[in-house]
Each structure stands twice: as structure tokens, then as C-alpha cells.
């Protein structure tokens, strides 16, 4: 197959789809799918008109994706903005799709990426941000996953841990990203909890509920970001907090600790504090120690540095931070916060400004910019 020809035709095919009414991002995704199909089909059955073949196939892929998005939106409409307590509705086909996309022929990372794209409705950019990798790298990973499962019968359910990871990432994107999928992720996790009675599923559900309970207080007028310490705790949903804590306590009683239970325990300690000053940071550090032991996750280590700074002082937090890779997302924001608490507003202001330029969302960027401006005004005054 002539790969140079494929690369040459790609911009023309994208342009053809845009002229037919597709938005640019969707056209790119559809053409990427068509290229994967070309790699599979052309060696045995090369088309007489490569460009026409790609346009026709990509347009069909675009229509399939549009129909899938419409179906997903219809499912979301059925979900109330605040998930009702209880076991949830009977299992529908969406959860089954999650399991089927986590196919045994895929690595867990590829299965997660494919499911987020095909079922969760996330863009390649959003998935790349969740995985802390460049968008081009994630696009290649998704393409390889699609190629791997093309022509494979989806008769064997996928990896259980992979499905949990997908649900967690879908919730995170719905909670803090561009697409509101948080309630849908909670709905599906309720269904999985009813089916499995698994401690980690319960831990994941508790974590989602505890985070979702704080959602009304997370943003101010105009969508501005409100940090946890400054949130109006009277806006937190005590019903969801109570349910989340009850589910977590039952899970922890089984003495089979997993990462989602550890994260939920941290969220529960934040929810238990009547004010930010009453937060039990010593216990939170202990739970982060457990989480790091279980996962080694660099983001968990970054959050642990913040907790250490609150429990033992900013110097201790900066020492913990120094052990981490400065290229981590939000590293500079954490460093700025700890340096400000340590009495170095000039360095903190510079780090806040640098963190703002690298922020993954507009609300986060604006918040960090305001922090830098506040300290710079203080220094001038």
C-alpha cells in the first residue's frame, strides 16, 4: 500500500467531509477511521479511485459516529442532573458495550482509549489529556486499537479492571471537562455495583458520589473555578455525601483495599470537615501513602505533596514535590501554592503565571491567572 498516497489524500478527504457538513474535528476522526479501514482492505482489494473510496468510507464513518452520539445524548437525557440514590435502573446495553470494547485482544490502555472514544463520546484530545500524552500519540493508539479489533467477534467480555478505569475517566471528564458525562458514569457504576457486589466497584461509586456532591460549589458566577478550601460547603449535597460514606464504609469492611476505595476515603475526609481549617490532613496523607503504594501514580504523588504541605508545613510539601517530575500537569500550580505559603510571593506569582499558560481548561487558566495577578498587585503595593 502507498502510505505516501494516503498522507497526501488525507487533507483533501477531510475537506470533502467538511464541505458535506461535518465539523472539522469529526471529519478528522472519520478520516482516521477510514484510513484504518484502508490499511486492512486495500492490500487485498485496492480501489480504482482511492480518493473516492476514502471519501465514501469516511462519510459513512462520520454518519455512524453521529448516530452513536445521538444515541448517547438520548441516554443522558434520561439521567437526572443529580443521580437518585439506590441501586439504579436495570442494566442496559451501554454497560455491555463498555465490557465488549475492553476486548481481551487489546492492552488495558488501548481498551480504555477505544472505549472512551467509541462509547464514552470523548474526543481524542480529551482522552490524551486524561492519559498525560500528546494528542498525536493517543490518535495512533486509538487507530491501532481499532485495527486490532476490526473483524473480531465481540463475543468475549473484556477486562473488569479496564471497565472500571473507563468509567472513572468518563466521570472525571464529565465532572471537570467539556462534556457532561458525570451523571451517566454514576448511573452505569450503580448498575455494575448491583451486578457484582465488588468492593472496588463500591469504592468507585462512593468516590463519584462524594465528588459529585461538591459540584454545585465548584464554580462561581460565569463558571469561574472555586478551589476546595474556598467553596461554600452549605451548597454540598449532604444526601450524596451520606450515601457515598455509607457505601465506602461497607466496602472498607471487606478488607480488600483498592485504589478507588483509597481515593474515596480521601474524598470522605474532605466531606467530613465542616470548614477547610478542620480538614484532617494527617489522615489524608496516610491515605495518599496507601494510594501511592497501590498505584505509584504520579498524580497521586503530586496531590500527596499538597497534603503533606498542609499537614507538616509548606517546606515539607516542597520537599515532597522535589521528588517528582516538573513536567507533570499542575506541577507548577502546586509549586506556586506551596511557595506562597512558604512566604515567597514573587516566585509564586511567576509559577502561577507559568501554570496558567499550561492549563488544560479555560476556568483553570483564568483561576491561575487571577492568583498571579493577586500576588503581583500585592508585591507592587
Coordinates of C-alpha atoms in Angstrom, one line a residue:
X1 CA 0.0 0.0 0.0
X2 CA 1.2 3.5 -0.8
X3 CA 1.3 5.3 2.5
X4 CA 2.5 8.5 0.9
X5 CA -0.6 8.5 -1.2
X6 CA -2.7 8.1 2.0
X7 CA -1.0 11.0 3.6
X8 CA -1.4 13.2 0.5
X9 CA -5.1 12.4 0.2
X10 CA -5.9 12.9 3.9
X11 CA -6.3 16.7 3.8
X12 CA -8.4 16.5 0.6
X13 CA -10.8 13.9 2.2
X14 CA -11.1 15.9 5.4
X15 CA -12.0 19.0 3.2
X16 CA -14.6 16.9 1.3
X17 CA -16.3 15.9 4.5
X18 CA -16.3 19.4 5.9
X19 CA -18.0 20.6 2.6
X20 CA -20.7 17.9 3.1
X21 CA -21.5 19.4 6.6
X22 CA -19.1 17.7 9.0
X23 CA -17.3 19.8 11.6
X24 CA -13.5 19.7 11.3
X25 CA -12.8 17.6 14.4
X26 CA -15.4 14.9 13.5
X27 CA -14.1 14.9 9.9
X28 CA -10.6 14.2 11.2
X29 CA -11.8 11.3 13.3
X30 CA -13.9 9.9 10.5
X31 CA -11.0 10.1 8.0
X32 CA -8.7 8.4 10.6
X33 CA -11.2 5.6 10.9
X34 CA -11.3 5.3 7.1
X35 CA -7.5 5.1 6.9
X36 CA -7.5 2.2 9.4
X37 CA -10.1 0.5 7.2
X38 CA -7.9 1.2 4.1
X39 CA -4.9 -0.4 5.8
X40 CA -7.0 -3.5 6.4
X41 CA -8.8 -3.7 3.0
X42 CA -6.6 -2.2 0.3
X43 CA -3.8 -4.8 0.2
X44 CA -6.3 -7.5 -0.9
X45 CA -8.7 -5.3 -2.8
X46 CA -7.2 -2.0 -3.9
X47 CA -9.8 0.6 -5.1
X48 CA -9.7 2.1 -8.6
X49 CA -10.4 5.5 -7.1
X50 CA -8.6 5.8 -3.8
X51 CA -9.8 9.3 -3.0
X52 CA -13.4 8.4 -3.8
X53 CA -13.2 5.3 -1.7
X54 CA -11.8 7.2 1.2
X55 CA -14.4 10.0 1.0
X56 CA -17.3 7.4 0.8
X57 CA -15.9 5.3 3.7
X58 CA -15.1 8.4 5.9
X59 CA -18.5 9.8 5.3
X60 CA -20.1 6.5 6.4
X61 CA -17.9 6.5 9.5
X62 CA -19.0 10.1 10.2
X63 CA -22.6 9.2 9.9
X64 CA -22.2 6.1 12.2
X65 CA -20.4 8.3 14.8
X66 CA -23.1 11.0 14.6
X67 CA -25.8 8.3 15.2
X68 CA -23.8 7.0 18.1
X69 CA -23.6 10.4 19.6
X70 CA -27.3 11.0 19.2
X71 CA -28.0 7.7 21.0
X72 CA -25.6 8.6 23.8
X73 CA -27.3 12.0 24.2
X74 CA -30.7 10.3 24.4
X75 CA -29.4 8.1 27.2
X76 CA -28.0 11.2 29.0
X77 CA -31.4 13.0 28.7
X78 CA -32.9 10.1 30.7
X79 CA -30.5 10.8 33.6
X80 CA -31.4 13.5 36.1
X81 CA -28.7 16.1 36.8
X82 CA -28.4 14.8 40.4
X83 CA -28.4 11.0 40.4
X84 CA -31.0 9.4 42.7
X85 CA -29.9 7.2 45.5
X86 CA -30.4 3.4 45.3
X87 CA -29.3 0.6 43.1
X88 CA -30.3 2.2 39.8
X89 CA -32.3 1.1 36.8
X90 CA -31.9 -2.3 35.2
X91 CA -28.8 -2.9 33.2
X92 CA -29.0 -1.5 29.7
X93 CA -26.8 -2.1 26.6
X94 CA -24.4 0.8 27.4
X95 CA -22.7 -1.1 30.2
X96 CA -22.4 -4.2 28.0
X97 CA -20.7 -2.0 25.3
X98 CA -18.1 -1.0 27.9
X99 CA -17.3 -4.6 28.5
X100 CA -17.2 -5.6 24.9
X101 CA -14.9 -2.7 24.0
X102 CA -12.5 -3.8 26.7
X103 CA -11.6 -6.7 24.4
X104 CA -9.1 -9.4 25.5
X105 CA -7.0 -8.8 22.4
X106 CA -6.3 -5.2 23.4
X107 CA -3.9 -4.0 26.1
X108 CA -5.8 -2.3 29.0
X109 CA -4.5 1.2 27.9
X110 CA -5.7 0.7 24.4
X111 CA -9.1 -0.7 25.5
X112 CA -9.7 2.3 27.7
X113 CA -8.8 4.7 24.9
X114 CA -11.0 2.9 22.4
X115 CA -14.0 2.7 24.8
X116 CA -13.7 6.4 25.7
X117 CA -13.7 7.3 22.1
X118 CA -16.3 4.8 20.8
X119 CA -18.8 4.6 23.7
X120 CA -18.0 7.5 26.0
X121 CA -18.1 10.1 23.3
X122 CA -14.8 11.8 24.3
X123 CA -12.6 13.4 21.7
X124 CA -9.0 12.3 21.1
X125 CA -7.8 15.5 22.7
X126 CA -9.8 14.8 25.9
X127 CA -8.5 11.3 26.2
X128 CA -4.9 12.4 25.6
X129 CA -5.2 14.9 28.4
X130 CA -6.5 12.2 30.7
X131 CA -3.6 10.0 29.9
X132 CA -1.0 12.8 30.0
X133 CA 0.2 12.0 26.5
X134 CA 0.4 14.1 23.2
X135 CA -2.8 14.1 21.1
X136 CA -0.9 12.5 18.2
X137 CA 0.2 9.6 20.4
X138 CA -3.3 9.0 21.5
X139 CA -4.7 9.1 18.0
X140 CA -2.2 6.4 16.9
X141 CA -3.1 4.3 20.0
X142 CA -6.8 4.5 19.1
X143 CA -6.1 3.7 15.5
X144 CA -4.1 0.7 16.4
X145 CA -6.9 -0.5 18.8
X146 CA -9.5 -0.1 16.0
X147 CA -7.3 -2.0 13.6
X148 CA -6.7 -4.8 16.2
X149 CA -10.4 -5.4 16.8
X150 CA -11.6 -4.9 13.2
X151 CA -13.2 -8.2 12.1
X152 CA -13.0 -9.7 15.6
X153 CA -16.2 -11.1 17.0
X154 CA -17.1 -9.3 20.3
X155 CA -18.4 -12.4 22.0
X156 CA -16.0 -12.5 24.9
X157 CA -16.4 -9.8 27.6
X158 CA -13.4 -7.6 28.4
X159 CA -11.3 -7.0 31.4
X160 CA -13.2 -5.9 34.5
X161 CA -10.5 -3.6 35.8
X162 CA -10.4 -1.9 32.4
X163 CA -14.1 -1.2 32.5
X164 CA -13.7 0.4 36.0
X165 CA -10.9 2.6 34.6
X166 CA -13.0 3.7 31.7
X167 CA -16.0 4.6 34.0
X168 CA -13.6 6.6 36.2
X169 CA -12.2 8.6 33.3
X170 CA -15.6 9.2 31.8
X171 CA -16.7 10.6 35.2
X172 CA -13.6 12.8 35.5
X173 CA -14.2 14.2 32.1
X174 CA -17.9 14.8 32.8
X175 CA -17.0 16.4 36.2
X176 CA -14.3 18.8 35.0
X177 CA -14.2 18.7 31.3
X178 CA -16.1 19.9 28.2
X179 CA -18.7 17.2 28.1
X180 CA -21.2 16.5 31.0
X181 CA -20.9 12.7 31.4
X182 CA -20.7 12.5 35.2
X183 CA -24.3 11.5 35.9
X184 CA -24.1 8.9 33.1
X185 CA -20.9 7.4 34.7
X186 CA -22.6 7.3 38.1
X187 CA -25.7 5.6 36.6
X188 CA -23.6 2.9 34.9
X189 CA -21.4 2.3 38.0
X190 CA -24.6 1.8 40.1
X191 CA -25.6 -0.9 37.7
X192 CA -22.2 -2.5 37.9
X193 CA -22.3 -2.4 41.7
X194 CA -25.7 -4.2 41.7
X195 CA -24.3 -6.9 39.4
X196 CA -21.0 -7.6 41.1
X197 CA -21.1 -6.6 44.8
X198 CA -17.3 -5.9 44.3
X199 CA -15.5 -3.7 46.9
X200 CA -13.6 -1.7 44.2
X201 CA -16.8 -1.0 42.3
X202 CA -18.4 0.2 45.5
X203 CA -15.3 2.3 46.2
X204 CA -15.6 3.8 42.7
X205 CA -19.3 4.6 43.2
X206 CA -18.6 6.2 46.6
X207 CA -15.8 8.3 45.0
X208 CA -18.1 9.5 42.3
X209 CA -20.9 10.4 44.7
X210 CA -18.6 12.2 47.1
X211 CA -17.1 14.3 44.3
X212 CA -20.5 14.9 42.6
X213 CA -21.8 16.2 46.0
X214 CA -19.4 19.1 45.8
X215 CA -20.3 20.0 42.2
X216 CA -22.7 22.9 43.0
X217 CA -20.0 24.7 44.9
X218 CA -17.1 24.1 42.4
X219 CA -17.9 27.1 40.2
X220 CA -18.8 30.7 40.8
X221 CA -20.5 33.3 38.6
X222 CA -19.6 33.0 35.0
X223 CA -18.2 29.5 35.5
X224 CA -15.1 30.6 37.5
X225 CA -13.3 27.9 39.4
X226 CA -13.7 27.9 43.1
X227 CA -10.9 25.9 45.0
X228 CA -12.0 23.4 47.6
X229 CA -10.8 25.5 50.5
X230 CA -13.0 28.4 49.4
X231 CA -16.2 26.5 48.5
X232 CA -19.5 27.2 50.2
X233 CA -19.9 23.9 52.0
X234 CA -23.6 24.7 52.5
X235 CA -24.0 24.0 48.8
X236 CA -22.7 20.5 49.1
X237 CA -25.3 17.7 48.6
X238 CA -25.4 16.0 52.1
X239 CA -27.6 13.3 50.7
X240 CA -25.0 12.2 48.2
X241 CA -22.3 12.6 50.9
X242 CA -24.2 10.3 53.3
X243 CA -24.8 7.7 50.6
X244 CA -21.1 7.8 49.5
X245 CA -19.8 7.4 53.0
X246 CA -22.2 4.5 53.8
X247 CA -21.1 2.7 50.6
X248 CA -17.4 3.3 51.3
X249 CA -17.7 2.0 54.9
X250 CA -19.3 -1.2 53.7
X251 CA -16.6 -1.6 51.1
X252 CA -13.7 -1.0 53.5
X253 CA -15.2 -3.5 55.9
X254 CA -14.4 -6.2 53.4
X255 CA -10.6 -5.6 54.0
X256 CA -9.8 -5.7 50.3
X257 CA -8.4 -2.2 49.8
X258 CA -8.0 -0.9 46.2
X259 CA -7.2 2.4 44.7
X260 CA -10.8 3.6 44.3
X261 CA -11.5 2.9 47.9
X262 CA -8.4 4.8 48.9
X263 CA -9.4 7.8 46.8
X264 CA -12.9 7.7 48.2
X265 CA -11.6 7.7 51.7
X266 CA -9.7 10.9 50.9
X267 CA -12.8 12.5 49.5
X268 CA -14.8 11.4 52.5
X269 CA -12.3 13.1 54.9
X270 CA -12.8 16.4 52.9
X271 CA -16.5 16.0 53.0
X272 CA -16.5 15.3 56.8
X273 CA -14.8 18.7 57.5
X274 CA -17.2 21.5 58.4
X275 CA -14.6 24.1 57.3
X276 CA -11.4 23.9 55.4
X277 CA -9.4 24.5 58.6
X278 CA -11.0 21.4 60.2
X279 CA -9.7 19.1 57.5
X280 CA -7.8 16.1 58.9
X281 CA -4.7 16.4 56.7
X282 CA -2.7 13.9 58.7
X283 CA -5.2 11.2 57.8
X284 CA -5.4 12.4 54.2
X285 CA -1.6 12.0 53.9
X286 CA -1.9 8.4 55.3
X287 CA -4.5 7.6 52.7
X288 CA -2.3 9.1 49.9
X289 CA 0.5 6.9 51.2
X290 CA -1.8 3.9 50.6
X291 CA -2.8 5.2 47.2
X292 CA 0.8 5.7 46.1
X293 CA 1.6 2.2 47.4
X294 CA -1.2 0.7 45.4
X295 CA -0.7 2.6 42.2
X296 CA 2.6 4.5 42.1
X297 CA 0.5 7.1 40.2
X298 CA 2.5 10.4 39.7
X299 CA -0.7 12.5 40.0
X300 CA -1.4 10.8 43.4
X301 CA 2.2 11.7 44.4
X302 CA 1.5 15.3 43.3
X303 CA -1.7 15.5 45.4
X304 CA 0.2 13.9 48.3
X305 CA 2.7 16.8 48.2
X306 CA -0.1 19.2 48.7
X307 CA -1.5 17.2 51.6
X308 CA 2.0 17.0 53.2
X309 CA 2.3 20.8 52.8
X310 CA -1.0 21.2 54.7
X311 CA -0.2 18.6 57.4
X312 CA 3.5 19.3 58.0
X313 CA 4.1 22.8 56.6
X314 CA 5.0 24.1 53.1
X315 CA 8.7 23.2 53.4
X316 CA 7.7 19.6 53.9
X317 CA 5.4 19.9 50.9
X318 CA 8.1 21.4 48.7
X319 CA 10.5 18.6 49.7
X320 CA 7.9 16.0 48.6
X321 CA 7.3 17.9 45.4
X322 CA 11.0 18.0 44.6
X323 CA 10.9 14.2 44.2
X324 CA 8.5 14.5 41.3
X325 CA 8.9 15.3 37.6
X326 CA 8.4 19.0 37.0
X327 CA 6.8 18.2 33.6
X328 CA 3.7 16.7 35.4
X329 CA 0.5 18.7 34.7
X330 CA -0.3 21.1 37.5
X331 CA 3.2 20.7 39.0
X332 CA 3.8 24.4 38.7
X333 CA 0.4 25.3 40.2
X334 CA 1.2 23.1 43.3
X335 CA 4.7 24.6 43.5
X336 CA 3.2 28.1 43.3
X337 CA 0.7 27.4 46.1
X338 CA 3.4 25.9 48.4
X339 CA 5.9 28.7 47.7
X340 CA 3.2 31.3 48.5
X341 CA 2.5 29.6 51.8
X342 CA 6.3 29.5 52.4
X343 CA 6.5 33.3 52.1
X344 CA 7.9 33.7 48.6
X345 CA 5.1 35.6 46.7
X346 CA 7.4 36.7 43.9
X347 CA 8.3 33.2 42.9
X348 CA 4.7 32.0 43.5
X349 CA 3.4 34.7 41.1
X350 CA 5.8 33.7 38.4
X351 CA 4.9 30.0 38.8
X352 CA 1.2 30.8 38.8
X353 CA 1.6 32.6 35.5
X354 CA 3.6 29.7 34.0
X355 CA 1.0 27.2 35.2
X356 CA -1.8 29.3 33.7
X357 CA -0.2 29.1 30.3
X358 CA -0.1 25.3 30.5
X359 CA -3.6 24.9 32.0
X360 CA -5.9 22.3 30.4
X361 CA -9.1 24.3 30.7
X362 CA -10.3 27.9 30.5
X363 CA -11.6 28.0 34.1
X364 CA -8.3 26.7 35.4
X365 CA -6.3 29.1 33.3
X366 CA -8.4 32.0 34.5
X367 CA -8.1 31.0 38.1
X368 CA -4.3 30.7 38.0
X369 CA -4.1 34.0 36.1
X370 CA -6.1 35.7 38.9
X371 CA -3.8 34.1 41.5
X372 CA -0.7 35.5 39.7
X373 CA -2.4 39.0 39.4
X374 CA -3.3 39.0 43.1
X375 CA 0.3 38.3 44.2
X376 CA 1.7 40.8 41.7
X377 CA -0.6 43.5 43.0
X378 CA 0.4 42.7 46.5
X379 CA 4.1 43.0 45.5
X380 CA 3.5 46.4 43.9
X381 CA 1.5 47.7 46.8

